[in-house]
Amino acid sequence: MLWQTLSFDWGVAQVLLWAVAGLMSFYFSFGSGRVWTSIAVGFFLVLLSEVIPQAAPFFPRLDIPQVEAMGYIVSTLAILVMTHGFQEYYVFSRTFEMNGRRRYVYLGVLAVILASVVFILINPVPDRETLKIIRIVGYSNWVFLSLINVDMIRKIHVQVAGSPISRGFIGFLLVFFFFFLWKGSALYLEVYHLDLLAEQYTVRYMVSMWVGNIGNILASLSVGGTFLVLARALR
Amino acid sequence: MILLPRGNPVKEKLNPAKVNLPDALGKLHTGHFTGYLRFETRQGTGILIFHQGKMISALFSADGVHLTGYEAIGRIFSHSVAGNTSLDIYRLSTELAMGIHALLHGDVLYRGQALKLMDIRVLLGSLKEDAITGCLRIYTDDRVALIFYREGKPLGFFHDGSKDLETTADTSMSVAKLPGAKVDVLTTNVADESSLQDLMDAGQLTAIWQLVQAEAARHQKKSESGRAVPGTSSERRKSLLIYLQGVAEQHIGNIGIYLVEKEFDDLVLGSETSLQAFFANLTKAAKLVAGPKKVDVMLGEMRKGIQATLNGR
């Protein structure tokens, strides 16, 4: 089959690249201004959401639907936290006011993750349909919030033009464009059940898969690159 | 300080700065006013005496300064225009006006003699014996009474509130009984009324007035240029803001302009605490868009600029 011959296991490469990008962003969150914390933590959560589903099969006790569901939830949480971070930065760039504390961001994210774990555990074991719905909810968030972030980052870039970190925001523009491709493709596949209809819609399925995987790779590369630029500019 | 009883008040506590004095004096002239105008200033006291519309006497007296005639009028105008002058107008009888005129231009025989240390009866006997024409001025800090003599004979008494010479000595003597009362003895040469000069030369007064006005205008201009010091300081502050914004833009881009502007509003030049707060807040915000090295270099340049501004360079 064409779609099977063209398929390629991107998983390992993606996890490795996200490991680099995620650790870089998490490291960046320490020692930088408070406003960067949400953004950096959000990108770190992308690493977790990528690692969890990829790593689960290698740990028999973790290869359960609840862990898979948590992977999707953490992924959704990642885009929400990132968006919150960029929103804060946008407010800062317009009002030059910055409030809050770094540890509240860490504790807040941790609290939401723990609450999600409790939610998953106190409810019935998620079946394939439930997992699919959780995925779709996550992808939907990613797609629409990526577009919103592209616009918000463009506005931030206008405000910080000429500053040492302005190139970093161009990097973030690319990052969210790649996120849009990656998560948009995944959403498209899920909504139209193209994974089940791959033989019938081979081209669409293949294009979506390639766009998604390349988007994923480019997103991780651009995230790593962007935080490298930011680290050099701000350290 | 010219000590004169207050007479019959026409107007008191006027502000002559709001009056065109040549015009006002012209009205007293045409109204055949008799009495005197007292200009009380911080620098001294001015007296203009009118006798049936004629300005028969002008006097300005201050510490070490005793001006008469147009010189006195010029000084009175000058202080009036400058402000902080109080004008009192008192009506008098023609005889009293003449008496005061003579008093102001007479000679002092004794000044500031404490009444409690002297025998007033002996003094009055001496005036009679010597056939003195003049005046006894009995006064305390806030009250004055005059006793006029002609060739040793008392003419009458004049005290606060009198319009004319009075024949009773009650009020005048009551001043003498006050604690700390003193007495001056003045001799006068009473001139013939027809021989009195009239300083009411409208042209001369107007000329003096215009000179004074011009001088006041020059003084005003000078004061304004003096007040321009804060203006200059404001300009300097504005220049400093532009400089700081320029430095910030150079190091951290456009956002630096706004960050400086925001923090600059609270900056008090010369206050070390304010300056530290300015740099602390700016550092915190700048580190969100630039690294510490860049921020330090920027703050270093800013410090130099602020120091130069404080030094007035």
mmCIF file of N, CA and C in Angstrom, chain A residues 56-165:
data_model
loop_
_atom_site.group_PDB
_atom_site.id
_atom_site.type_symbol
_atom_site.label_atom_id
_atom_site.label_comp_id
_atom_site.label_asym_id
_atom_site.label_seq_id
_atom_site.Cartn_x
_atom_site.Cartn_y
_atom_site.Cartn_z
ATOM 1 N N ALA A 56 5.297 5.420 26.996
ATOM 2 C CA ALA A 56 4.394 4.506 27.692
ATOM 3 C C ALA A 56 4.554 3.047 27.269
ATOM 4 N N PRO A 57 4.641 2.767 25.972
ATOM 5 C CA PRO A 57 4.758 1.355 25.562
ATOM 6 C C PRO A 57 5.974 0.659 26.140
ATOM 7 N N PHE A 58 7.000 1.429 26.477
ATOM 8 C CA PHE A 58 8.222 0.811 27.014
ATOM 9 C C PHE A 58 8.125 0.524 28.510
ATOM 10 N N PHE A 59 7.054 1.015 29.088
ATOM 11 C CA PHE A 59 6.834 0.759 30.526
ATOM 12 C C PHE A 59 5.461 0.121 30.688
ATOM 13 N N PRO A 60 5.437 -1.226 30.780
ATOM 14 C CA PRO A 60 4.167 -1.961 30.766
ATOM 15 C C PRO A 60 3.110 -1.412 31.715
ATOM 16 N N ARG A 61 3.527 -1.005 32.870
ATOM 17 C CA ARG A 61 2.543 -0.528 33.833
ATOM 18 C C ARG A 61 1.984 0.828 33.458
ATOM 19 N N LEU A 62 2.698 1.523 32.593
ATOM 20 C CA LEU A 62 2.229 2.857 32.194
ATOM 21 C C LEU A 62 1.433 2.824 30.901
ATOM 22 N N ASP A 63 1.440 1.692 30.242
ATOM 23 C CA ASP A 63 0.735 1.589 28.954
ATOM 24 C C ASP A 63 -0.748 1.344 29.194
ATOM 25 N N ILE A 64 -1.353 2.337 29.799
ATOM 26 C CA ILE A 64 -2.777 2.228 30.139
ATOM 27 C C ILE A 64 -3.500 3.470 29.629
ATOM 28 N N PRO A 65 -4.805 3.380 29.402
ATOM 29 C CA PRO A 65 -5.552 4.528 28.829
ATOM 30 C C PRO A 65 -5.466 5.796 29.685
ATOM 31 N N GLN A 66 -5.392 5.649 30.995
ATOM 32 C CA GLN A 66 -5.323 6.838 31.864
ATOM 33 C C GLN A 66 -4.054 7.654 31.591
ATOM 34 N N VAL A 67 -2.937 6.963 31.382
ATOM 35 C CA VAL A 67 -1.678 7.673 31.104
ATOM 36 C C VAL A 67 -1.762 8.357 29.752
ATOM 37 N N GLU A 68 -2.350 7.632 28.796
ATOM 38 C CA GLU A 68 -2.509 8.212 27.466
ATOM 39 C C GLU A 68 -3.392 9.468 27.539
ATOM 40 N N ALA A 69 -4.462 9.366 28.315
ATOM 41 C CA ALA A 69 -5.363 10.525 28.478
ATOM 42 C C ALA A 69 -4.622 11.695 29.112
ATOM 43 N N MET A 70 -3.777 11.380 30.111
ATOM 44 C CA MET A 70 -3.005 12.445 30.751
ATOM 45 C C MET A 70 -2.037 13.108 29.768
ATOM 46 N N GLY A 71 -1.489 12.309 28.859
ATOM 47 C CA GLY A 71 -0.610 12.872 27.827
ATOM 48 C C GLY A 71 -1.339 13.926 27.017
ATOM 49 N N TYR A 72 -2.564 13.602 26.632
ATOM 50 C CA TYR A 72 -3.342 14.568 25.832
ATOM 51 C C TYR A 72 -3.713 15.801 26.657
ATOM 52 N N ILE A 73 -4.050 15.531 27.923
ATOM 53 C CA ILE A 73 -4.443 16.672 28.787
ATOM 54 C C ILE A 73 -3.252 17.610 29.014
ATOM 55 N N VAL A 74 -2.087 17.013 29.249
ATOM 56 C CA VAL A 74 -0.880 17.848 29.444
ATOM 57 C C VAL A 74 -0.590 18.644 28.180
ATOM 58 N N SER A 75 -0.815 18.029 27.044
ATOM 59 C CA SER A 75 -0.616 18.729 25.768
ATOM 60 C C SER A 75 -1.540 19.945 25.680
ATOM 61 N N THR A 76 -2.810 19.727 26.060
ATOM 62 C CA THR A 76 -3.775 20.846 26.025
ATOM 63 C C THR A 76 -3.358 21.935 27.011
ATOM 64 N N LEU A 77 -2.912 21.446 28.168
ATOM 65 C CA LEU A 77 -2.469 22.395 29.198
ATOM 66 C C LEU A 77 -1.273 23.215 28.699
ATOM 67 N N ALA A 78 -0.428 22.574 27.891
ATOM 68 C CA ALA A 78 0.769 23.269 27.381
ATOM 69 C C ALA A 78 0.381 24.508 26.570
ATOM 70 N N ILE A 79 -0.553 24.333 25.646
ATOM 71 C CA ILE A 79 -0.921 25.484 24.806
ATOM 72 C C ILE A 79 -1.654 26.548 25.630
ATOM 73 N N LEU A 80 -2.407 26.105 26.628
ATOM 74 C CA LEU A 80 -3.105 27.088 27.473
ATOM 75 C C LEU A 80 -2.098 27.922 28.273
ATOM 76 N N VAL A 81 -1.097 27.243 28.837
ATOM 77 C CA VAL A 81 -0.094 27.966 29.646
ATOM 78 C C VAL A 81 0.741 28.893 28.764
ATOM 79 N N MET A 82 1.109 28.398 27.587
ATOM 80 C CA MET A 82 1.884 29.243 26.661
ATOM 81 C C MET A 82 1.109 30.491 26.279
ATOM 82 N N THR A 83 -0.165 30.268 25.958
ATOM 83 C CA THR A 83 -1.011 31.410 25.552
ATOM 84 C C THR A 83 -1.120 32.418 26.685
ATOM 85 N N HIS A 84 -1.269 31.872 27.892
ATOM 86 C CA HIS A 84 -1.311 32.755 29.068
ATOM 87 C C HIS A 84 -0.023 33.560 29.180
ATOM 88 N N GLY A 85 1.093 32.885 28.929
ATOM 89 C CA GLY A 85 2.390 33.568 29.001
ATOM 90 C C GLY A 85 2.516 34.672 27.969
ATOM 91 N N PHE A 86 2.143 34.367 26.732
ATOM 92 C CA PHE A 86 2.231 35.410 25.688
ATOM 93 C C PHE A 86 1.243 36.555 25.944
ATOM 94 N N GLN A 87 0.127 36.191 26.508
ATOM 95 C CA GLN A 87 -0.850 37.235 26.865
ATOM 96 C C GLN A 87 -0.230 38.173 27.917
ATOM 97 N N GLU A 88 0.447 37.587 28.899
ATOM 98 C CA GLU A 88 1.104 38.405 29.926
ATOM 99 C C GLU A 88 2.181 39.292 29.299
ATOM 100 N N TYR A 89 2.938 38.694 28.374
ATOM 101 C CA TYR A 89 4.001 39.477 27.747
ATOM 102 C C TYR A 89 3.405 40.611 26.915
ATOM 103 N N TYR A 90 2.302 40.314 26.268
ATOM 104 C CA TYR A 90 1.645 41.348 25.459
ATOM 105 C C TYR A 90 1.181 42.495 26.354
ATOM 106 N N VAL A 91 0.590 42.143 27.495
ATOM 107 C CA VAL A 91 0.152 43.176 28.452
ATOM 108 C C VAL A 91 1.350 43.989 28.932
ATOM 109 N N PHE A 92 2.443 43.284 29.230
ATOM 110 C CA PHE A 92 3.653 43.987 29.668
ATOM 111 C C PHE A 92 4.151 44.947 28.583
ATOM 112 N N SER A 93 4.158 44.445 27.329
ATOM 113 C CA SER A 93 4.685 45.278 26.255
ATOM 114 C C SER A 93 3.830 46.514 25.985
ATOM 115 N N ARG A 94 2.572 46.476 26.431
ATOM 116 C CA ARG A 94 1.690 47.635 26.239
ATOM 117 C C ARG A 94 1.623 48.524 27.477
ATOM 118 N N THR A 95 1.655 47.934 28.650
ATOM 119 C CA THR A 95 1.475 48.735 29.883
ATOM 120 C C THR A 95 2.761 48.875 30.674
ATOM 121 N N PHE A 96 3.772 48.041 30.384
ATOM 122 C CA PHE A 96 5.049 48.015 31.095
ATOM 123 C C PHE A 96 4.854 47.663 32.577
ATOM 124 N N GLU A 97 3.760 46.997 32.848
ATOM 125 C CA GLU A 97 3.472 46.548 34.209
ATOM 126 C C GLU A 97 3.603 45.027 34.259
ATOM 127 N N MET A 98 4.194 44.522 35.348
ATOM 128 C CA MET A 98 4.346 43.084 35.500
ATOM 129 C C MET A 98 4.121 42.706 36.948
ATOM 130 N N ASN A 99 3.171 41.810 37.166
ATOM 131 C CA ASN A 99 2.862 41.389 38.526
ATOM 132 C C ASN A 99 3.018 39.870 38.643
ATOM 133 N N GLY A 100 2.821 39.366 39.842
ATOM 134 C CA GLY A 100 2.844 37.920 40.050
ATOM 135 C C GLY A 100 4.218 37.404 40.397
ATOM 136 N N ARG A 101 4.237 36.105 40.779
ATOM 137 C CA ARG A 101 5.499 35.477 41.167
ATOM 138 C C ARG A 101 5.693 34.183 40.387
ATOM 139 N N ARG A 102 6.976 33.907 40.148
ATOM 140 C CA ARG A 102 7.336 32.735 39.354
ATOM 141 C C ARG A 102 6.794 31.446 39.971
ATOM 142 N N ARG A 103 6.925 31.330 41.301
ATOM 143 C CA ARG A 103 6.543 30.059 41.931
ATOM 144 C C ARG A 103 5.035 29.804 41.818
ATOM 145 N N TYR A 104 4.260 30.884 41.709
ATOM 146 C CA TYR A 104 2.816 30.700 41.554
ATOM 147 C C TYR A 104 2.510 30.028 40.215
ATOM 148 N N VAL A 105 3.328 30.327 39.216
ATOM 149 C CA VAL A 105 3.127 29.705 37.893
ATOM 150 C C VAL A 105 3.413 28.205 37.996
ATOM 151 N N TYR A 106 4.562 27.884 38.608
ATOM 152 C CA TYR A 106 4.919 26.465 38.755
ATOM 153 C C TYR A 106 3.846 25.721 39.559
ATOM 154 N N LEU A 107 3.481 26.333 40.684
ATOM 155 C CA LEU A 107 2.505 25.672 41.568
ATOM 156 C C LEU A 107 1.137 25.565 40.898
ATOM 157 N N GLY A 108 0.782 26.601 40.171
ATOM 158 C CA GLY A 108 -0.520 26.598 39.475
ATOM 159 C C GLY A 108 -0.593 25.483 38.445
ATOM 160 N N VAL A 109 0.464 25.347 37.650
ATOM 161 C CA VAL A 109 0.500 24.308 36.615
ATOM 162 C C VAL A 109 0.480 22.923 37.259
ATOM 163 N N LEU A 110 1.263 22.801 38.328
ATOM 164 C CA LEU A 110 1.307 21.517 39.039
ATOM 165 C C LEU A 110 -0.070 21.161 39.603
ATOM 166 N N ALA A 111 -0.732 22.150 40.134
ATOM 167 C CA ALA A 111 -2.071 21.923 40.717
ATOM 168 C C ALA A 111 -3.065 21.472 39.641
ATOM 169 N N VAL A 112 -2.992 22.077 38.479
ATOM 170 C CA VAL A 112 -3.916 21.700 37.394
ATOM 171 C C VAL A 112 -3.622 20.269 36.918
ATOM 172 N N ILE A 113 -2.333 19.926 36.833
ATOM 173 C CA ILE A 113 -1.963 18.575 36.415
ATOM 174 C C ILE A 113 -2.484 17.546 37.437
ATOM 175 N N LEU A 114 -2.273 17.857 38.708
ATOM 176 C CA LEU A 114 -2.744 16.935 39.764
ATOM 177 C C LEU A 114 -4.264 16.811 39.738
ATOM 178 N N ALA A 115 -4.928 17.913 39.528
ATOM 179 C CA ALA A 115 -6.401 17.888 39.460
ATOM 180 C C ALA A 115 -6.851 17.045 38.274
ATOM 181 N N SER A 116 -6.106 17.131 37.164
ATOM 182 C CA SER A 116 -6.452 16.334 35.980
ATOM 183 C C SER A 116 -6.264 14.841 36.265
ATOM 184 N N VAL A 117 -5.185 14.521 36.982
ATOM 185 C CA VAL A 117 -4.927 13.122 37.345
ATOM 186 C C VAL A 117 -6.087 12.609 38.194
ATOM 187 N N VAL A 118 -6.476 13.388 39.180
ATOM 188 C CA VAL A 118 -7.591 12.999 40.041
ATOM 189 C C VAL A 118 -8.850 12.812 39.200
ATOM 190 N N PHE A 119 -9.083 13.737 38.281
ATOM 191 C CA PHE A 119 -10.275 13.668 37.418
ATOM 192 C C PHE A 119 -10.289 12.375 36.609
ATOM 193 N N ILE A 120 -9.117 12.041 36.051
ATOM 194 C CA ILE A 120 -9.020 10.823 35.243
ATOM 195 C C ILE A 120 -9.239 9.572 36.121
ATOM 196 N N LEU A 121 -8.661 9.603 37.302
ATOM 197 C CA LEU A 121 -8.725 8.427 38.178
ATOM 198 C C LEU A 121 -10.112 8.186 38.768
ATOM 199 N N ILE A 122 -10.851 9.242 39.018
ATOM 200 C CA ILE A 122 -12.168 9.050 39.660
ATOM 201 C C ILE A 122 -13.255 8.747 38.621
ATOM 202 N N ASN A 123 -12.891 8.826 37.349
ATOM 203 C CA ASN A 123 -13.864 8.536 36.297
ATOM 204 C C ASN A 123 -13.590 7.168 35.671
ATOM 205 N N PRO A 124 -14.551 6.632 34.891
ATOM 206 C CA PRO A 124 -14.334 5.319 34.251
ATOM 207 C C PRO A 124 -13.093 5.333 33.376
ATOM 208 N N VAL A 125 -12.534 4.163 33.175
ATOM 209 C CA VAL A 125 -11.340 4.062 32.326
ATOM 210 C C VAL A 125 -11.695 4.560 30.930
ATOM 211 N N PRO A 126 -10.930 5.531 30.416
ATOM 212 C CA PRO A 126 -11.296 6.075 29.093
ATOM 213 C C PRO A 126 -11.121 5.035 27.985
ATOM 214 N N ASP A 127 -12.170 4.846 27.193
ATOM 215 C CA ASP A 127 -12.070 3.922 26.053
ATOM 216 C C ASP A 127 -11.523 4.693 24.847
ATOM 217 N N ARG A 128 -11.471 4.031 23.695
ATOM 218 C CA ARG A 128 -10.878 4.636 22.501
ATOM 219 C C ARG A 128 -11.636 5.904 22.088
ATOM 220 N N GLU A 129 -12.974 5.824 22.222
ATOM 221 C CA GLU A 129 -13.793 6.977 21.833
ATOM 222 C C GLU A 129 -13.531 8.175 22.734
ATOM 223 N N THR A 130 -13.435 7.869 24.036
ATOM 224 C CA THR A 130 -13.161 8.961 25.000
ATOM 225 C C THR A 130 -11.798 9.582 24.723
ATOM 226 N N LEU A 131 -10.830 8.713 24.491
ATOM 227 C CA LEU A 131 -9.479 9.216 24.204
ATOM 228 C C LEU A 131 -9.467 10.065 22.943
ATOM 229 N N LYS A 132 -10.245 9.633 21.954
ATOM 230 C CA LYS A 132 -10.326 10.381 20.698
ATOM 231 C C LYS A 132 -10.908 11.768 20.959
ATOM 232 N N ILE A 133 -11.959 11.814 21.789
ATOM 233 C CA ILE A 133 -12.599 13.111 22.091
ATOM 234 C C ILE A 133 -11.625 14.014 22.849
ATOM 235 N N ILE A 134 -10.913 13.420 23.797
ATOM 236 C CA ILE A 134 -9.922 14.225 24.544
ATOM 237 C C ILE A 134 -8.861 14.771 23.579
ATOM 238 N N ARG A 135 -8.441 13.919 22.628
ATOM 239 C CA ARG A 135 -7.444 14.367 21.646
ATOM 240 C C ARG A 135 -7.991 15.522 20.823
ATOM 241 N N ILE A 136 -9.247 15.366 20.368
ATOM 242 C CA ILE A 136 -9.845 16.389 19.507
ATOM 243 C C ILE A 136 -9.974 17.716 20.250
ATOM 244 N N VAL A 137 -10.392 17.594 21.522
ATOM 245 C CA VAL A 137 -10.476 18.837 22.332
ATOM 246 C C VAL A 137 -9.095 19.501 22.390
ATOM 247 N N GLY A 138 -8.076 18.698 22.623
ATOM 248 C CA GLY A 138 -6.703 19.227 22.702
ATOM 249 C C GLY A 138 -6.272 19.850 21.387
ATOM 250 N N TYR A 139 -6.476 19.134 20.287
ATOM 251 C CA TYR A 139 -6.060 19.660 18.979
ATOM 252 C C TYR A 139 -6.799 20.965 18.638
ATOM 253 N N SER A 140 -8.084 20.981 18.987
ATOM 254 C CA SER A 140 -8.877 22.190 18.706
ATOM 255 C C SER A 140 -8.270 23.390 19.430
ATOM 256 N N ASN A 141 -7.951 23.159 20.699
ATOM 257 C CA ASN A 141 -7.308 24.237 21.452
ATOM 258 C C ASN A 141 -6.015 24.680 20.774
ATOM 259 N N TRP A 142 -5.216 23.710 20.385
ATOM 260 C CA TRP A 142 -3.924 24.016 19.756
ATOM 261 C C TRP A 142 -4.112 24.832 18.484
ATOM 262 N N VAL A 143 -5.043 24.391 17.649
ATOM 263 C CA VAL A 143 -5.218 25.055 16.347
ATOM 264 C C VAL A 143 -5.644 26.518 16.538
ATOM 265 N N PHE A 144 -6.669 26.697 17.321
ATOM 266 C CA PHE A 144 -7.198 28.062 17.422
ATOM 267 C C PHE A 144 -6.281 28.969 18.254
ATOM 268 N N LEU A 145 -5.740 28.407 19.305
ATOM 269 C CA LEU A 145 -4.846 29.247 20.120
ATOM 270 C C LEU A 145 -3.527 29.541 19.398
ATOM 271 N N SER A 146 -3.101 28.613 18.518
ATOM 272 C CA SER A 146 -1.894 28.896 17.726
ATOM 273 C C SER A 146 -2.124 30.114 16.833
ATOM 274 N N LEU A 147 -3.271 30.155 16.216
ATOM 275 C CA LEU A 147 -3.588 31.305 15.355
ATOM 276 C C LEU A 147 -3.643 32.595 16.181
ATOM 277 N N ILE A 148 -4.290 32.500 17.332
ATOM 278 C CA ILE A 148 -4.376 33.688 18.206
ATOM 279 C C ILE A 148 -2.978 34.125 18.647
ATOM 280 N N ASN A 149 -2.146 33.138 18.979
ATOM 281 C CA ASN A 149 -0.782 33.479 19.416
ATOM 282 C C ASN A 149 0.043 34.098 18.296
ATOM 283 N N VAL A 150 -0.158 33.629 17.071
ATOM 284 C CA VAL A 150 0.560 34.228 15.940
ATOM 285 C C VAL A 150 0.258 35.725 15.882
ATOM 286 N N ASP A 151 -1.021 36.059 16.020
ATOM 287 C CA ASP A 151 -1.404 37.475 15.968
ATOM 288 C C ASP A 151 -0.844 38.240 17.179
ATOM 289 N N MET A 152 -0.917 37.602 18.363
ATOM 290 C CA MET A 152 -0.447 38.279 19.579
ATOM 291 C C MET A 152 1.070 38.489 19.524
ATOM 292 N N ILE A 153 1.795 37.480 19.021
ATOM 293 C CA ILE A 153 3.253 37.587 18.937
ATOM 294 C C ILE A 153 3.647 38.657 17.914
ATOM 295 N N ARG A 154 2.880 38.750 16.823
ATOM 296 C CA ARG A 154 3.144 39.802 15.828
ATOM 297 C C ARG A 154 3.036 41.180 16.494
ATOM 298 N N LYS A 155 2.017 41.344 17.315
ATOM 299 C CA LYS A 155 1.836 42.633 18.005
ATOM 300 C C LYS A 155 2.950 42.887 19.028
ATOM 301 N N ILE A 156 3.346 41.829 19.712
ATOM 302 C CA ILE A 156 4.450 41.994 20.673
ATOM 303 C C ILE A 156 5.713 42.395 19.932
ATOM 304 N N HIS A 157 5.933 41.750 18.782
ATOM 305 C CA HIS A 157 7.141 42.041 18.003
ATOM 306 C C HIS A 157 7.194 43.509 17.595
ATOM 307 N N VAL A 158 6.049 44.057 17.248
ATOM 308 C CA VAL A 158 5.990 45.486 16.892
ATOM 309 C C VAL A 158 6.430 46.329 18.091
ATOM 310 N N GLN A 159 5.982 45.921 19.270
ATOM 311 C CA GLN A 159 6.307 46.691 20.477
ATOM 312 C C GLN A 159 7.779 46.594 20.852
ATOM 313 N N VAL A 160 8.368 45.420 20.660
ATOM 314 C CA VAL A 160 9.761 45.240 21.113
ATOM 315 C C VAL A 160 10.754 45.322 19.952
ATOM 316 N N ALA A 161 10.293 45.850 18.826
ATOM 317 C CA ALA A 161 11.174 45.963 17.648
ATOM 318 C C ALA A 161 12.453 46.703 18.034
ATOM 319 N N GLY A 162 13.564 46.171 17.575
ATOM 320 C CA GLY A 162 14.836 46.828 17.848
ATOM 321 C C GLY A 162 15.496 46.367 19.133
ATOM 322 N N SER A 163 14.754 45.623 19.959
ATOM 323 C CA SER A 163 15.349 45.139 21.209
ATOM 324 C C SER A 163 16.112 43.847 20.938
ATOM 325 N N PRO A 164 16.996 43.462 21.862
ATOM 326 C CA PRO A 164 17.774 42.233 21.647
ATOM 327 C C PRO A 164 16.911 40.986 21.449
ATOM 328 N N ILE A 165 15.715 40.980 22.015
ATOM 329 C CA ILE A 165 14.905 39.759 21.926
ATOM 330 C C ILE A 165 13.896 39.789 20.769
#
